[in-house]
Amino acid sequence: MEQLNLTTPALLFSAISLIMLAYTNRFLAYAAVIRNLHDKYLKEKDNSLLRQIQNLKMRLNLTKWMQIFGITSLLLCVLTMFLIYVGEHLFAAYFFGIALILLIVSLALLIKEIQISTQALQHHIADIEEFLSKN
């Protein structure tokens, strides 16, 4: 294995920062939708709204874990840089490997969240298509 230098973990900073921005935007969008559905449910008491809220709750939980794994990956990249700086290259390599694994887990959770989001939207499309076929 080649020796790690300070630029190797630093390369992930911009990528992880952009990913975290995207995750935060997803989180904020879900929060806004949940608040709207909550207000609508208090007025209408519609069970379909409860199913939507439960789906969003699951997606929000996945987004939380995506953020946790992404932030931990970034933290370990910083720790890797520190360990390289103080000359602990073996520990730096292990921590950098763990950081990469955590980033992979974060991205895998993103794939799962996208699948759930797509399924929810397909249910809405099916409802619209059913309504249109009746008219």
N, CA and C of each residue as an Amber inpcrd file, in Angstrom:
protein
   405
   0.8510000  -1.1830000   0.0000000   0.0000000   0.0000000   0.0000000
   0.8910000   1.2390000   0.0000000   0.4910000   2.1940000  -0.8030000
   1.2310000   3.4550000  -0.8170000   1.0250000   4.1990000   0.4930000
   1.9830000   5.0340000   0.8100000   1.9030000   5.8420000   2.0210000
   0.8280000   6.9080000   1.8570000   0.0000000   7.0730000   2.8690000
  -0.9890000   8.1590000   2.8580000  -0.2720000   9.4760000   3.1030000
  -0.7300000  10.5300000   2.4350000  -0.2270000  11.8600000   2.7650000
  -1.4210000  12.7470000   3.1000000  -1.1700000  13.9480000   3.4990000
  -2.2510000  14.8320000   3.9610000  -3.2950000  15.1150000   2.8900000
  -2.9120000  15.0830000   1.6290000  -3.8860000  15.4190000   0.5800000
  -4.8980000  14.3140000   0.3280000  -4.5680000  13.0730000   0.6350000
  -5.4900000  11.9640000   0.3600000  -6.8100000  12.1130000   1.1210000
  -6.8070000  12.2060000   2.4510000  -8.0960000  12.3990000   3.1360000
  -8.6990000  13.7780000   2.8670000  -7.8530000  14.7510000   2.5740000
  -8.3740000  16.0950000   2.3000000  -9.2040000  16.1220000   1.0270000
  -8.9320000  15.2050000   0.1070000  -9.7120000  15.1400000  -1.1350000
 -11.1830000  14.8320000  -0.8660000 -11.4440000  14.1070000   0.2060000
 -12.8310000  13.7500000   0.5210000 -13.6170000  14.9120000   1.1300000
 -12.9460000  15.9410000   1.6080000 -13.6350000  17.0450000   2.2650000
 -14.7110000  17.6670000   1.3870000 -14.3500000  18.0030000   0.1640000
 -15.3380000  18.6600000  -0.7020000 -16.4670000  17.7110000  -1.0550000
 -16.1450000  16.4390000  -1.3160000 -17.1860000  15.4700000  -1.6570000
 -18.1490000  15.2630000  -0.4900000 -17.5960000  15.0550000   0.6960000
 -18.4410000  14.8220000   1.8660000 -19.2520000  16.0770000   2.1970000
 -18.6470000  17.2480000   2.0350000 -19.3700000  18.4960000   2.3050000
 -20.5580000  18.6560000   1.3700000 -20.3800000  18.3490000   0.0960000
 -21.4920000  18.4370000  -0.8540000 -22.5770000  17.4070000  -0.5440000
 -22.1490000  16.2100000  -0.1790000 -23.1170000  15.1810000   0.1950000
 -23.9130000  15.6120000   1.4150000 -23.2270000  16.1770000   2.4090000
 -23.9200000  16.6290000   3.6200000 -24.9040000  17.7550000   3.3050000
 -24.5590000  18.6280000   2.3800000 -25.4800000  19.6860000   1.9610000
 -26.7310000  19.0840000   1.3260000 -26.5390000  18.0830000   0.4770000
 -27.6830000  17.4150000  -0.1440000 -28.5420000  16.7150000   0.9120000
 -27.9060000  16.0560000   1.8850000 -28.6450000  15.3840000   2.9460000
 -29.4360000  16.3970000   3.7750000 -28.8320000  17.5280000   4.0710000
 -29.5120000  18.5600000   4.8570000 -30.7130000  19.1070000   4.0990000
 -30.5670000  19.3000000   2.8010000 -31.6940000  19.7670000   1.9920000
 -32.8330000  18.7550000   2.0030000 -32.5100000  17.4720000   1.9230000
 -33.5390000  16.4300000   1.9980000 -34.2420000  16.4970000   3.3550000
 -33.4520000  16.6180000   4.4060000 -34.0020000  16.6800000   5.7550000
 -34.9700000  17.8600000   5.9020000 -34.5610000  19.0220000   5.4330000
 -35.4140000  20.2040000   5.5370000 -36.6920000  20.0660000   4.7140000
 -36.5690000  19.4520000   3.5400000 -37.7580000  19.2410000   2.7020000
 -38.7280000  18.2860000   3.3990000 -38.2120000  17.2060000   3.9740000
 -39.0860000  16.2720000   4.6920000 -39.7460000  16.9390000   5.8860000
 -39.0000000  17.7330000   6.6040000 -39.5620000  18.4210000   7.7680000
 -40.7180000  19.3210000   7.3490000 -40.5610000  20.0460000   6.2500000
 -41.6320000  20.9350000   5.7760000 -42.8580000  20.1300000   5.3540000
 -42.6530000  19.0330000   4.6490000 -43.7790000  18.2070000   4.2100000
 -44.4900000  17.5900000   5.4070000 -43.7250000  17.1090000   6.3780000
 -44.3330000  16.5060000   7.5770000 -45.1620000  17.5370000   8.3340000
 -44.6520000  18.7450000   8.4690000 -45.4270000  19.7930000   9.1540000
 -46.7420000  20.0740000   8.4250000 -46.6850000  20.1400000   7.1030000
 -47.9030000  20.3870000   6.3270000 -48.8880000  19.2330000   6.4600000
 -48.3800000  17.9960000   6.3700000 -49.2600000  16.8330000   6.5160000
 -49.8380000  16.7550000   7.9250000 -49.0640000  17.1300000   8.9140000
 -49.5410000  17.1310000  10.2930000 -50.7180000  18.0960000  10.4430000
 -50.5540000  19.3010000   9.9390000 -51.6410000  20.2830000  10.0160000
 -52.8740000  19.8010000   9.2600000 -52.6360000  19.2020000   8.0940000
 -53.7500000  18.6950000   7.2890000 -54.4500000  17.5460000   8.0110000
 -53.6780000  16.6780000   8.6660000 -54.2650000  15.5510000   9.3900000
 -55.1080000  16.0200000  10.5620000 -54.6510000  17.0460000  11.2720000
 -55.4310000  17.5650000  12.4060000 -56.7810000  18.0900000  11.9550000
 -56.8670000  18.5640000  10.7250000 -58.1340000  19.0770000  10.1920000
 -59.0050000  17.9690000   9.6160000 -58.3960000  17.0040000   8.9120000
 -59.1770000  16.0320000   8.1480000 -59.2410000  14.6270000   8.7540000
 -58.2620000  14.2410000   9.5730000 -58.1750000  12.8950000  10.1710000
 -58.2420000  11.7950000   9.1090000 -57.5590000  11.9870000   7.9900000
 -57.5380000  11.0320000   6.8770000 -56.4130000  10.0180000   7.0910000
 -56.7630000   8.7150000   6.9920000 -55.7660000   7.6610000   7.2180000
 -54.6640000   7.6530000   6.1680000 -54.9680000   8.0990000   4.9510000
 -53.9280000   8.1320000   3.9260000 -52.8270000   9.1200000   4.3190000
 -53.2130000  10.1520000   5.0440000 -52.2090000  11.1060000   5.5210000
 -51.3010000  10.4550000   6.5570000 -51.8640000   9.5890000   7.3850000
 -51.0480000   8.8700000   8.3690000 -50.0210000   7.9790000   7.6800000
 -50.4380000   7.2990000   6.6040000 -49.4960000   6.4430000   5.8650000
 -48.3770000   7.2830000   5.2600000 -48.7250000   8.4530000   4.7430000
 -47.7040000   9.3340000   4.1820000 -46.7420000   9.8100000   5.2600000
 -47.2850000  10.1430000   6.4260000 -46.4420000  10.6000000   7.5290000
 -45.5220000   9.4740000   7.9960000 -46.0360000   8.2370000   8.0600000
 -45.2030000   7.1020000   8.4590000 -44.0790000   6.8670000   7.4440000
 -44.4070000   6.9890000   6.1560000 -43.3880000   6.8450000   5.1170000
 -42.3210000   7.9190000   5.2670000 -42.7490000   9.1430000   5.4920000
 -41.7980000  10.2410000   5.6640000 -40.9610000  10.0700000   6.9290000
 -41.5760000   9.5110000   7.9680000 -40.8390000   9.2610000   9.2120000
 -39.7040000   8.2770000   8.9660000 -39.9820000   7.2270000   8.1900000
 -38.9500000   6.2530000   7.8690000 -37.8410000   6.9050000   7.0240000
 -38.2300000   7.7040000   6.0540000 -37.2440000   8.3740000   5.2090000
 -36.4340000   9.3890000   6.0090000 -37.0730000  10.0600000   6.9350000
 -36.3820000  11.0160000   7.7940000 -35.3530000  10.3040000   8.6740000
 -35.7280000   9.1390000   9.1740000 -34.8080000   8.3430000   9.9910000
 -33.6010000   7.8960000   9.1630000 -33.8500000   7.4510000   7.9360000
 -32.7380000   7.0730000   7.0660000 -31.8230000   8.2700000   6.7970000
 -32.4270000   9.4260000   6.5720000 -31.6340000  10.6350000   6.3160000
 -30.7920000  10.9840000   7.5340000 -31.3530000  10.8050000   8.7180000
 -30.5850000  11.0540000   9.9480000 -29.3530000  10.1600000   9.9970000
 -29.5230000   8.8750000   9.7020000 -28.3940000   7.9530000   9.7390000
 -27.4060000   8.2360000   8.6090000 -27.9090000   8.6590000   7.4490000
 -27.0120000   9.0540000   6.3700000 -26.1210000  10.1970000   6.8440000
 -26.7240000  11.1680000   7.5270000 -25.9690000  12.3120000   8.0330000
 -24.9660000  11.8760000   9.1020000 -25.3820000  11.0110000   9.9980000
 -24.4870000  10.5600000  11.0710000 -23.2740000   9.8390000  10.4940000
 -23.5050000   8.9250000   9.5470000 -22.3820000   8.2090000   8.9540000
 -21.5030000   9.1440000   8.1280000 -22.1110000  10.0970000   7.4210000
 -21.3330000  11.0490000   6.6370000 -20.4800000  11.9560000   7.5080000
 -21.0600000  12.4600000   8.5860000 -20.3190000  13.3370000   9.5020000
 -19.1940000  12.5610000  10.1910000 -19.4780000  11.3290000  10.5880000
 -18.4480000  10.5100000  11.2210000 -17.3090000  10.2230000  10.2410000
 -17.6490000  10.0060000   8.9790000 -16.6290000   9.8120000   7.9570000
 -15.7460000  11.0510000   7.8300000 -16.3730000  12.2130000   7.8130000
 -15.6040000  13.4560000   7.7350000 -14.7200000  13.6260000   8.9720000
 -15.2560000  13.3290000  10.1310000 -14.4880000  13.4220000  11.3660000
 -13.2750000  12.4950000  11.3320000 -13.4610000  11.2920000  10.8350000
 -12.3440000  10.3480000  10.7520000 -11.3160000  10.7830000   9.7090000
 -11.7600000  11.4780000   8.6630000 -10.7990000  12.0290000   7.6990000
  -9.9180000  13.0850000   8.3740000 -10.5350000  13.9170000   9.2050000
  -9.7620000  14.9130000   9.9460000  -8.7990000  14.2190000  10.9070000
  -9.2740000  13.1990000  11.5900000  -8.4110000  12.4450000  12.5020000
  -7.2630000  11.7900000  11.7270000  -7.5620000  11.2830000  10.5360000
  -6.5210000  10.7060000   9.6820000  -5.4440000  11.7370000   9.3760000
  -5.8630000  12.9330000   9.0280000  -4.9030000  13.9970000   8.7200000
  -4.0460000  14.3130000   9.9480000  -4.6660000  14.3500000  11.1050000
  -3.9090000  14.6040000  12.3320000  -2.8950000  13.4910000  12.5780000
  -3.3260000  12.2450000  12.4140000  -2.4210000  11.1140000  12.6400000
  -1.2650000  11.1180000  11.6440000  -1.5240000  11.5060000  10.4200000
  -0.4330000  11.6320000   9.4430000   0.5250000  12.7330000   9.9000000
  -0.0490000  13.8350000  10.3670000   0.7660000  14.9790000  10.8210000
   1.6980000  14.5980000  11.9620000   1.2070000  13.7650000  12.8850000
   2.0500000  13.3890000  14.0320000   2.8710000  12.1300000  13.7580000
   2.7980000  11.6100000  12.5360000   3.6450000  10.4930000  12.1470000
   3.1000000   9.1050000  12.4330000   1.8470000   8.9900000  12.7760000
   1.2330000   7.6850000  13.0550000   0.5480000   7.1570000  11.7810000
   1.3470000   6.7580000  10.8100000   0.8200000   6.3930000   9.4920000
  -0.0160000   5.1100000   9.4960000   0.3370000   4.1450000  10.3220000
  -0.4370000   2.9030000  10.3660000  -1.8490000   3.1670000  10.8910000
  -1.9510000   3.8940000  12.0110000  -3.2800000   4.2400000  12.5420000
  -4.0440000   5.1220000  11.5640000  -3.3380000   6.0250000  10.9050000
  -3.9770000   6.9020000   9.9170000  -4.6090000   6.0800000   8.8030000
  -3.9050000   5.0640000   8.3400000  -4.4310000   4.2170000   7.2660000
  -5.6930000   3.4890000   7.7150000  -5.6880000   2.9720000   8.9540000
  -6.8750000   2.2840000   9.4650000  -8.0550000   3.2350000   9.6160000
  -7.8160000   4.4080000  10.1820000  -8.9090000   5.3670000  10.3570000
  -9.4420000   5.8540000   9.0120000  -8.5510000   6.0160000   8.0390000
  -9.0040000   6.4260000   6.7110000  -9.8510000   5.3190000   6.0760000
  -9.4530000   4.0740000   6.2710000 -10.2530000   2.9530000   5.7670000
 -11.6380000   2.9170000   6.3890000 -11.6910000   3.1510000   7.6930000
 -12.9920000   3.1860000   8.3840000 -13.8250000   4.3580000   7.8560000
 -13.1840000   5.4960000   7.6170000 -13.8950000   6.6590000   7.0730000
 -14.5060000   6.3290000   5.7210000 -13.7610000   5.6210000   4.8920000
 -14.2840000   5.2420000   3.5830000 -15.4650000   4.2820000   3.7070000
 -15.3640000   3.3430000   4.6320000 -16.4650000   2.3940000   4.8470000
 -17.7180000   3.1330000   5.3230000 -17.5540000   4.0850000   6.2450000
 -18.7030000   4.8490000   6.7270000 -19.3310000   5.6800000   5.6080000
 -18.5060000   6.2010000   4.7270000 -19.0380000   6.9440000   3.5830000
 -19.8200000   6.0090000   2.6620000 -19.3280000   4.7990000   2.4810000
 -20.0420000   3.8100000   1.6720000 -21.3930000   3.4840000   2.3060000
 -21.4200000   3.2980000   3.6250000 -22.6780000   3.0110000   4.3310000
 -23.6500000   4.1780000   4.1500000 -23.1530000   5.3940000   4.2790000
 -23.9930000   6.5730000   4.1050000 -24.6080000   6.6100000   2.7100000
 -23.8090000   6.3220000   1.7080000 -24.3110000   6.3300000   0.3240000
 -25.2720000   5.1630000   0.0710000 -25.0260000   4.0200000   0.7030000
 -25.9510000   2.8880000   0.5690000 -27.3120000   3.2360000   1.1750000
 -27.3030000   3.9260000   2.3070000 -28.5630000   4.3710000   2.9080000
 -29.2810000   5.3620000   1.9920000 -28.5130000   6.1880000   1.2890000
 -29.1080000   7.1140000   0.3300000 -29.8320000   6.3470000  -0.7730000
 -29.2220000   5.2720000  -1.2600000 -29.8680000   4.4530000  -2.2850000
 -31.1820000   3.8900000  -1.7580000 -31.1740000   3.3770000  -0.5310000
 -32.4050000   2.8310000   0.0770000 -33.4660000   3.9220000   0.2140000
 -33.0600000   5.1060000   0.6440000 -34.0010000   6.2030000   0.8190000
 -34.6020000   6.6210000  -0.5230000 -33.7980000   6.6270000  -1.5640000
 -34.2990000   6.9730000  -2.8970000 -35.3140000   5.9350000  -3.3700000
 -35.0660000   4.6700000  -3.0880000 -36.0210000   3.6260000  -3.4620000
 -37.3620000   3.8230000  -2.7610000 -37.3200000   4.1330000  -1.4850000
 -38.5510000   4.3610000  -0.7310000 -39.2750000   5.5900000  -1.2730000
 -38.5460000   6.6470000  -1.5670000 -39.1410000   7.8690000  -2.1140000
 -39.8120000   7.5960000  -3.4480000 -39.1480000   6.8260000  -4.2760000
 -39.6960000   6.4980000  -5.5860000 -40.9780000   5.6840000  -5.4570000
 -41.0010000   4.7230000  -4.5520000 -42.2020000   3.9250000  -4.3340000
 -43.3630000   4.7960000  -3.8720000 -43.0880000   5.7450000  -2.9860000
 -44.1510000   6.6370000  -2.5070000 -44.7120000   7.4670000  -3.6550000
 -43.8420000   7.9610000  -4.5010000 -44.3140000   8.7540000  -5.6380000
 -45.0850000   7.8920000  -6.6300000 -44.6830000   6.6410000  -6.8000000
 -45.4110000   5.7470000  -7.7070000 -46.8340000   5.4940000  -7.2120000
 -47.0450000   5.4550000  -5.9010000 -48.4000000   5.3080000  -5.3530000
 -49.2470000   6.5260000  -5.7120000 -48.6620000   7.7110000  -5.6270000
 -49.3970000   8.9160000  -5.9870000 -49.7400000   8.9170000  -7.4730000
 -48.8010000   8.5090000  -8.3020000 -49.0540000   8.4500000  -9.7390000
 -50.1510000   7.4440000 -10.0450000 -50.1350000   6.3060000  -9.3620000
 -51.1710000   5.2880000  -9.5650000 -52.5440000   5.8370000  -9.1860000
 -52.6180000   6.6010000  -8.0940000 -53.8890000   7.2110000  -7.6970000
 -54.3960000   8.1650000  -8.7690000 -53.5100000   8.9550000  -9.3270000
 -53.8990000   9.9080000 -10.3830000 -54.3490000   9.1630000 -11.6320000
 -53.5960000   8.1250000 -12.0180000 -53.9560000   7.3490000 -13.2040000
 -55.3010000   6.6650000 -13.0010000 -55.5650000   6.1550000 -11.8060000
 -56.8570000   5.5250000 -11.5230000 -57.9810000   6.5470000 -11.6320000
 -57.7670000   7.7340000 -11.1010000 -58.7670000   8.7840000 -11.1850000
 -59.0230000   9.1830000 -12.6350000 -57.9670000   9.2820000 -13.4260000
 -58.1040000   9.6760000 -14.8220000 -58.8030000   8.5930000 -15.6480000
 -58.5620000   7.3250000 -15.3200000 -59.2040000   6.2430000 -16.0700000
 -60.7010000   6.1670000 -15.7870000 -61.1380000   6.6340000 -14.6280000
 -62.5620000   6.6480000 -14.2940000 -63.2990000   7.7490000 -15.0170000
 -62.5970000   8.8250000 -15.3660000 -63.2540000   9.9650000 -16.0190000
 -63.2010000   9.8900000 -17.4960000
